[in-house]
Structures are given as structure tokens and as C-alpha cells.
Amino acid sequence: MNLYNLTIHQAHQLLKSKEVSSVELTKAVLKRIAEAEEKVRALVTVTEESALLQAEQADQRIRAGDFTPLTGVPAVIKDNMCTKGIRTTCSSRMLENFVPPYDATVVEWLKDAGMVMVGKGNMDEFAMGSSNEHSAFAITSNPWDLGRVPGGSSGGPAVGVAVGEAIYALGSDTGGSIRQPAGFCNIVGFKPTYGRVSRYGLVAFASSLDQIGPMTKDVTDSALVMNFIAGYDPRDSTSLNYPVPDYTKSLIPDLKGLRLGIPKEYFVEGMQQGVEEVMRTAIAKLEELGATVDWEVSLPHTKYALAAYYLIAPSEAMANLARYDGVKYGFSYEGESMWDAMERTRELGFGPEVKRRIMLGTYALSAGYYDAYYLKAQKVRTLIKRDFDEAFKEFDVLVAPTSPTVAFKIGEKVDDPLQMYLSDIFTLSLNLAGICGISIPCGFAEARVSASLPVGLQIMGDAFAEEAILRVAYAYEQATEWHKRRPVL
Amino acid sequence: MTYETIIGLEVHAQLLTRSKMFCRCSADYIDAASNTHVCPVCLGMPGVLPTINQQALEYAVMTALALNCAIPEYTKFDRKNYPYPDLMKGYQISQYDAPLAVNGWLEIEIEGHKRRIGIIRVHLEEDTAKLLHRTTPWGETYSLVDVNRAGVPLLEVVSEPDIRSPEEARQYLMKLRTILQFLGVSSGNMEEGSFRCDANISIRPLGSTDSAVKVEVKNMNSFKAVYRALEYEEGRQRGVIEEGGRLLQETRGWVEEKGITVSQRSKEYAHDYRYFPEPDLPPMVFSRQWVEQLRSRLPELPEARRDRFLSHYGLSAYDASLLTASKAMADYFEACVKLKTEAMVEKRAKAVRNWLLSDFSRLLHATDTEIGDSKVTPEHLVEMLDLIDQGTLSGAAAKTVFEEMFSSGRHAADIIAEKGLTQISDAEEVEEIVAQVIATNAQAVEDFKKGKERALTFLVGQVMRQTRGRANPSLVNKLLKEKLEDSP
């Protein structure tokens, strides 16, 4: 087996028993990056030098007996999380040469745990997109079919993990940006409860929706990473001071007594037939594992989620992206006057999708429109949260597809924003409600003109019910082999 | 036609917290080198998040309580969006529709009449960076940004349009500043920009209740500027109406050198701030208990102190008001009165008041010194008053001594010794001089004998002159009368 295909827990065993050193493992991953990158373009920056340095330090820690399950294990960090001394671009011209003088809290905590960071993951510019086609630098390809998108916005980290450019990655999820690419690339993508993981140092897209989470090769790895990134951070006032359990304790391979709900609004027309078939088989498997399944759960306000999301997220983004004016850092256009410089900086520094969302947000918050758009969207958000509250009174978790389709072709939706937005239809309600969800590999569906492509199973849990969804995900994973399939490049 | 002036004031006061509103940088930037009190948070760098300064919240609530406001249980921060290079994030964290405090008032006194000015709201926000506009030797203009000020806590206090004249506006501002100073939450220094004021002003025919066209006036950097700008604006608006013109709803800037206001922008170009709730800061819920705890920690406020000065020290209402017009003055007064002394409290209070409100104030004003920075400490002043009471220093000579104390910071006793200003209370010595004066001022002596009392005052003055003010005045009086009555 190639070292780069290891999971965290497999790598940890080899590192601990000193069969493999972190330097060896890191070199294997760096070599994999060198061969695969040309085809997939999953990384914006490869940090070879500092990675090898971190690997040496990790080996010392291991020799000294001072290590964690993450010590010496190579990772990719999505390029919207600040890394001290290493440029953090958000895949935007605007921040192409921006080098933060600080680490995001998650990066700091992972460094403390002994992370070896091999690179920064490509993404849709400022995390706005569902296909990675909105990266200002390169379109990341889906390793299962290089002509297709990997999903987004955490497409780079997803592909990186899928092809072994990293053992694990951190992504961020504002409307599905961890789960949807995880589903498209046959890996595990975990979006924690809002407030569970600090956002300090995560370049903000939509502050009330953004959440960082693990992207891994299996469920155990997600639990392991969560053990190190979850927790209260005084630098983030929206992070919650709530005890962090040992998430690996919830990895129990049986679902007896667990109540599963299937929201009927998530099985609608427009879903690919192959996806629906895979989904029904997966749910039957869960039932087989001991869970009770109810197909008649209703989340009645689901149909308003997309509209609400595309008012709230752009409104917050409009403000969050106002700071990029060329005055302090990042791209700066030397204009004729102050206003000319600021306007031209933004005109040239941002890509079309970012501009589209800034305009949407500006409009939604304009005098006279606020009540009809932003305020109404917030009310819908409350209703969506209530739908989930009601459902979780009766069910431990809800199960649905991660996306209505498998990975689509590069170029297929890039000029049709509405179609693109619809690919997050099953994921963005969770962000609006602030609850947690995970996407795990659950099978492959035939797609026309292409080999079969992965399908993601989404398991949704109430706020702080991470353990419940990990348990269901783990039990399913143990009973199936889907997660072991790797793409051949 | 008689018009009524309607003024509402919006005050921004920087709070004297150690750190900034949303980060840990020092908020004390006045003497700091440019861009040294900065961090990723107040620089608005990507990915950073604000955290609320607890001290600022406490100061704001205390101020609101002192201004008789109601403190709603629920309050939140909002983003006020507008692009400008002095705004690091492209939005200001402020408060919009759920301010920290509402419905308060403060009292002012106009020609002996007390008037309550309503306060609509008090809220917290962050200050912006400072832009420094420069020109190169070859005439190119450019601007520098100093981020030290960005993120300093600002308290905004918005009055009701209850103010009816520029003088009332001035009184309101002074009163508000005094309250902030008594609370110790703001320095209230208008020239340094830690206390700023914008005004809304309109005029309407007296008796009318129509809402008139409102003009916002900005750029006033002193109490005097506020007064002058409002006075100018009152006249300008009346002029426009009387000439049959139409007033525009606009923002005008005060131009100090010219003494006029000029149009800055009209309503059509008004900003749309696109306020929305700050998602990085959860809403706050204040417990009643916490608010009451802060209320119990409120120090004595100007009115309470004025009333106490009145009853405790036997001062007139007018004097008590003057002495409590600033916290520094009131503290100084009280420090003097409380120092151990032989003198009766009321007598000493009167003496301290006399010095504080006359010579001392005059010198402070002339040298532009704050009383707290004066070289004359309360101990120095009291020492001098004791010397007067003991008869060592005459009231007349004390004026000279005090001036010297004020400029050098030396003790009264040292100055008296050095300049030979000890009061002459020795009867023989004074008698000799009295005799001389009687001998050389025959005319005055004659006048006195004819019943002209003023001639006595003249003769006392002559004795004082000969002794350079050192002779004990009551002794001089006594001896002169005796001599004059004795002589034929």
C-alpha cells in the first residue's frame, strides 16, 4: 500500500511503532503531490520546505514520547484559513500575495498537536461556489473523471484527500462546501455545529453560516480531527463554551434503538435516478444495522431555504468583503484618485461570482428593501430551525442525499448561477439552522458518458449532536466498503 | 416674524478604557507613534474577529444610568456599512435598532431656570482611523492612515430636539461633559477630539408645530465653535426664509476661520448604511442585577455634589454650581477644605472659594492650564491661607505671593521670607508710619475731620503703600482712627 493512501489512524500506528517516520510519510505525500497536481490542481500553494521541517520536529516528538494521533501526519488546509508566514489567498487575485502574520485558531491548535502542513487547498474564490470553477488560479478536477468538477467550495481539500495529496484536510462549510465536494469525491466531510469550532482566522464569507470541519478518508479520522479542533476560543465570540467529548468514543458499529428520519422534501424531482437508487440501498443498510427508519418526516420550510440562504449569505459577504480596498494589504491598483484606486482594485481583484454576490447582498440590504429581503430571510431561517427542532424531538438523526446529482461536468453550470446554486439544495438548510452534518461515501451512480461516480450520504444531527451522526456514519462505514475505493489517476 | 430654533445634538465621546472596543490594543494613543497601537483585529485583516470590551460596556451603562436612561434587557451590535479608507473593515461596528440605553434626560440651567433636555439614546461603537492629508513639495496631494485611533471605544449620546438656542446647546454639552468626567469614563477633551459634537438645527415660526427642514452641522471643534456655528446657522436659515428662499436638507461644515457653515452634501447623496446585525457578536442580555450593581457603583454626580457643597460648606447656589462645573475644580475645592486646619470649615470654604473663583481661575485661564496640572497643590494653597489667618501674610501681599506660587510652585512661606513680605503687626512700627502719613497728608486729615469717611480709606491706602502691603490692615485702621481723633 502506498503511504499516501493511509488514513490518520493507520499512519499513526506506523509512526508510533516507528515503522515509518513522519519525514518518510511527508516525502511520500509530497511526491504524490508532484505527480498528481498536474492533473487535479487541488493546491494553491505547496509548502514543501516547512512541511519537512515540521515532519522532523514531529519525529523528535514521537521519539520523545510526546505525541498525539495527529503528530507527524500530513494535512492540507483550505486556503481561506490564515497560516502565519504562508500566503493565504482564498483563491482570489485580491489576496494572491497576502501573507498573514497570524495563524487561524484551528491551525494553531493543529500545529500544537503536531500537524505537518503540506499545502493550501484550492477553492472557489472566497468560498463562493459549488464547483471550484470560481478559483482565480485553476479549476480543480474531479479525480474520478477529470472532465468533471470536484464540487466546492472546498474542492481542493476534497481532491487532495481523495488522491493522497494529504492524509486529511480542513475545509469550511457555509452552505455545503465541505459535504458536497466530499460526496463528489468519495471522502468523508464533516460540518460541525455552528460555534463548535472557532472561526478565528477563517477568512469570512458569511459569518453566521461559516464553519470549519474535517475532510478525511474515513469516519474515525473525522472524529480524531474533531478532538483537536473543537472547543471554546475566547477570540471568537460565537464559539460556544460547551464541553468537548472524545469523539472517538461515539464510534460504535451498531445502530440498535436509533431513530432515523428521512425528510420527504429531500426526495424530490430533479434528483438523479442513480442517486436516488444508491440512497435507498444505503438507507436499507442502516435499517439492517438496527435503526428504525421513518420515511414520512417533513421539514415543511425546506423549499424556502435556498432563497433565504441567497439573501443572508450575500448580505454578510457584502460587508465581509468590504475591507478589500487596496489600502492596507492584498491587491492594490494605483488609480487616478482615492476613489478610482479603491473601485479599480475591487473591479480587478474580484472574480465574477464574488461580484455577483456582493451586488446581491448590497441590494438585499438597501434602504426600502431590508424588510422584504434580509429581514424576511431571517424569519424563514427561524422557521427552518424550528422544522429541525421538531424533527429532532422524534429522531436522533435525519438522513438524506448530500447532493441531488453526482459531480457535473466542468463548464456545465458555470454560466447558470441558479443551476449552480441548486446543487447545494440539500446542504444549506443545515447552515441556516446551525446544526451539524456529515457526508460519507455510500455508493456509485452511473452517469452518462462517464464511469460511475460517487454518491454522498448525508447524516444530519441536532446542535451538538456530533456524536450521534458520527455513530451512524461509523456503523454504516464499517458495514460497507465504499470508502475504501480510491480514484485511479 | 418670530422664529423658534430647534436643535438636537449628537455627541461622540471616547471612553477611557485601557484597551480598544474589540481588541486588546491600548486605547491610549494620543502620544503614541503612528500605527503602533495596532493588531490584526483593529487593522481589519482577513479572518479576524471582534471581542467585546467589558469595561466599555460598564462605562456605557454607568453613563446611561447617570443620564437617567432606561437600559433595555436586550441589546446588540450592528454593522454600519460605508466605504472609506479610515474604516478598516469597510463597516463600523455600531448599534442601530437596539441601542444600549434609551429615554434619558439631563438638566441644564438657563438664566436661573432649570430645563430638562431629553436623551433619545446612548450606544457604543468603534472609532475610525485618522487620515492625515499631505502635499508633496511639488504639489501632489496624498493621505496617510494612522490606525491607532481605529477601534477606540466611542459612546454616542443623541439628544431629543429639545434645545432651543445656541446657549442651551453649549450648556447641554458642558453638562454632559461634566457628567462624563465625574464618572471618570471620558476625558471630554474637545480640542483633542475625544469629545465631538454634531448638531441638527432647524427653525420654524414660533408656535408652529410643523417639522422644518433640518440641517446637520459638523466640524465643530470646541464649545465656542458649537455656539458660533449654531448662532450663524440660525441667522442663515432665517435669512433664507425671509428672502423667500427654500432651505435644503443637507449637511454643512463649520469653517472656523471664516465663521461660516458651508454645504458638504445634500440629502440625495446621503449614505445608505445598509445596517444589519453584527453576526460576529451575539446579542447581549443584561441582567437587572448587573445593571443595579453598576448603579450602586455610580460616583457622586455634579448635581448631588452641588447640593452637598451648598449644605455642607454654606456656599451660595451660584458658587456651588461654579465649583462643580468640572470634576477637577470640585475635587480641588474639596481637597483644600478637607485639609487639617485651625480655621472653621465654613470660613475656610469661603476663603478657598474666593481664591478658586478669582485669582486662581484668572491665572489658569491666562496660562491655559487645567487646575489638576497646576503647580499650586491644595496643600500649597491651604498653607498660604493659614499664613493669612495667622496674620503673617496680609491679603494684599498674598496676591503677589500667590502669583509667584502659581508660576514657580514654591511654598508661600519661602516666598514671604525671601521677599520680606511678612505682615507688620507690631504696633510701634505701624504707629511710626501712621504718624508720618498724617504729617504729610494734611488735606486728607482735614477732610476726615470734616466728616469725609473716604479720606480714611485714602490714608489707610497710603500706609499700605509705604509698607508695600505688609502692614496689618485692621491695625492700621485702628491706629489711624486713634491718631486722628487725638490730634487737634
Short mmCIF file of N, CA and C in Angstrom, two decimals, chain B residues 25 33 38 68 99 140 150 163 170 187 225 256 277 294 313 381 385 401 424 432 440 444 452 455 465 478:
data_model
loop_
_atom_site.label_atom_id
_atom_site.label_comp_id
_atom_site.label_asym_id
_atom_site.label_seq_id
_atom_site.Cartn_x
_atom_site.Cartn_y
_atom_site.Cartn_z
N CYS B 25 -5.53 46.01 21.96
CA CYS B 25 -4.59 47.11 21.78
C CYS B 25 -4.90 48.24 22.76
N ALA B 33 3.44 56.85 18.66
CA ALA B 33 3.88 56.97 17.27
C ALA B 33 2.83 56.31 16.36
N VAL B 38 -1.68 48.85 17.12
CA VAL B 38 -2.49 48.13 16.13
C VAL B 38 -2.25 46.63 16.23
N ASN B 68 -30.06 59.17 33.36
CA ASN B 68 -31.45 58.80 33.65
C ASN B 68 -32.11 57.97 32.55
N PRO B 99 -30.37 49.96 20.79
CA PRO B 99 -29.25 50.59 21.48
C PRO B 99 -29.18 50.16 22.94
N GLU B 140 1.60 67.54 -5.19
CA GLU B 140 0.72 66.39 -5.25
C GLU B 140 0.11 66.13 -3.87
N ALA B 150 -8.28 53.69 15.40
CA ALA B 150 -9.32 52.75 14.94
C ALA B 150 -9.63 51.74 16.03
N ILE B 163 -33.47 71.36 22.40
CA ILE B 163 -32.61 72.51 22.66
C ILE B 163 -33.10 73.69 21.82
N ARG B 170 -24.73 74.88 24.28
CA ARG B 170 -23.45 74.95 24.97
C ARG B 170 -23.58 74.40 26.40
N SER B 187 -12.34 61.75 28.99
CA SER B 187 -11.62 62.98 29.33
C SER B 187 -12.41 64.20 28.88
N ALA B 225 -17.00 76.91 19.23
CA ALA B 225 -17.32 76.67 17.82
C ALA B 225 -18.76 76.20 17.67
N GLU B 256 -14.15 77.39 10.74
CA GLU B 256 -13.78 78.19 11.91
C GLU B 256 -13.19 79.56 11.51
N PRO B 277 -27.56 43.20 11.63
CA PRO B 277 -26.97 42.74 12.89
C PRO B 277 -25.57 42.14 12.70
N LEU B 294 -24.12 48.17 38.88
CA LEU B 294 -23.42 49.32 38.30
C LEU B 294 -24.00 50.62 38.86
N TYR B 313 -20.99 73.42 53.12
CA TYR B 313 -19.98 74.47 53.20
C TYR B 313 -20.57 75.86 53.19
N LEU B 381 -2.00 75.85 48.67
CA LEU B 381 -2.99 76.91 48.82
C LEU B 381 -3.41 77.03 50.28
N LEU B 385 -3.33 80.10 53.01
CA LEU B 385 -4.50 80.60 53.73
C LEU B 385 -4.24 80.60 55.24
N VAL B 401 2.17 86.99 46.46
CA VAL B 401 2.73 85.68 46.82
C VAL B 401 2.10 84.59 45.95
N ILE B 424 3.32 93.31 58.94
CA ILE B 424 3.78 94.07 60.11
C ILE B 424 2.61 94.24 61.06
N GLU B 432 4.57 104.51 63.85
CA GLU B 432 5.55 105.40 63.26
C GLU B 432 5.14 105.82 61.85
N THR B 440 2.21 114.12 56.45
CA THR B 440 2.43 114.54 55.06
C THR B 440 1.14 114.66 54.26
N ALA B 444 -5.99 115.46 53.51
CA ALA B 444 -6.83 114.31 53.81
C ALA B 444 -7.26 114.32 55.27
N LYS B 452 -15.54 113.44 56.14
CA LYS B 452 -15.42 112.62 54.92
C LYS B 452 -14.78 111.27 55.25
N ALA B 455 -11.79 109.75 53.21
CA ALA B 455 -10.42 110.22 53.45
C ALA B 455 -9.65 109.19 54.27
N ARG B 465 0.76 101.46 51.14
CA ARG B 465 1.71 101.69 50.07
C ARG B 465 3.13 101.79 50.61
N LYS B 478 -7.17 100.88 63.03
CA LYS B 478 -7.37 101.21 64.45
C LYS B 478 -6.47 102.40 64.86
#
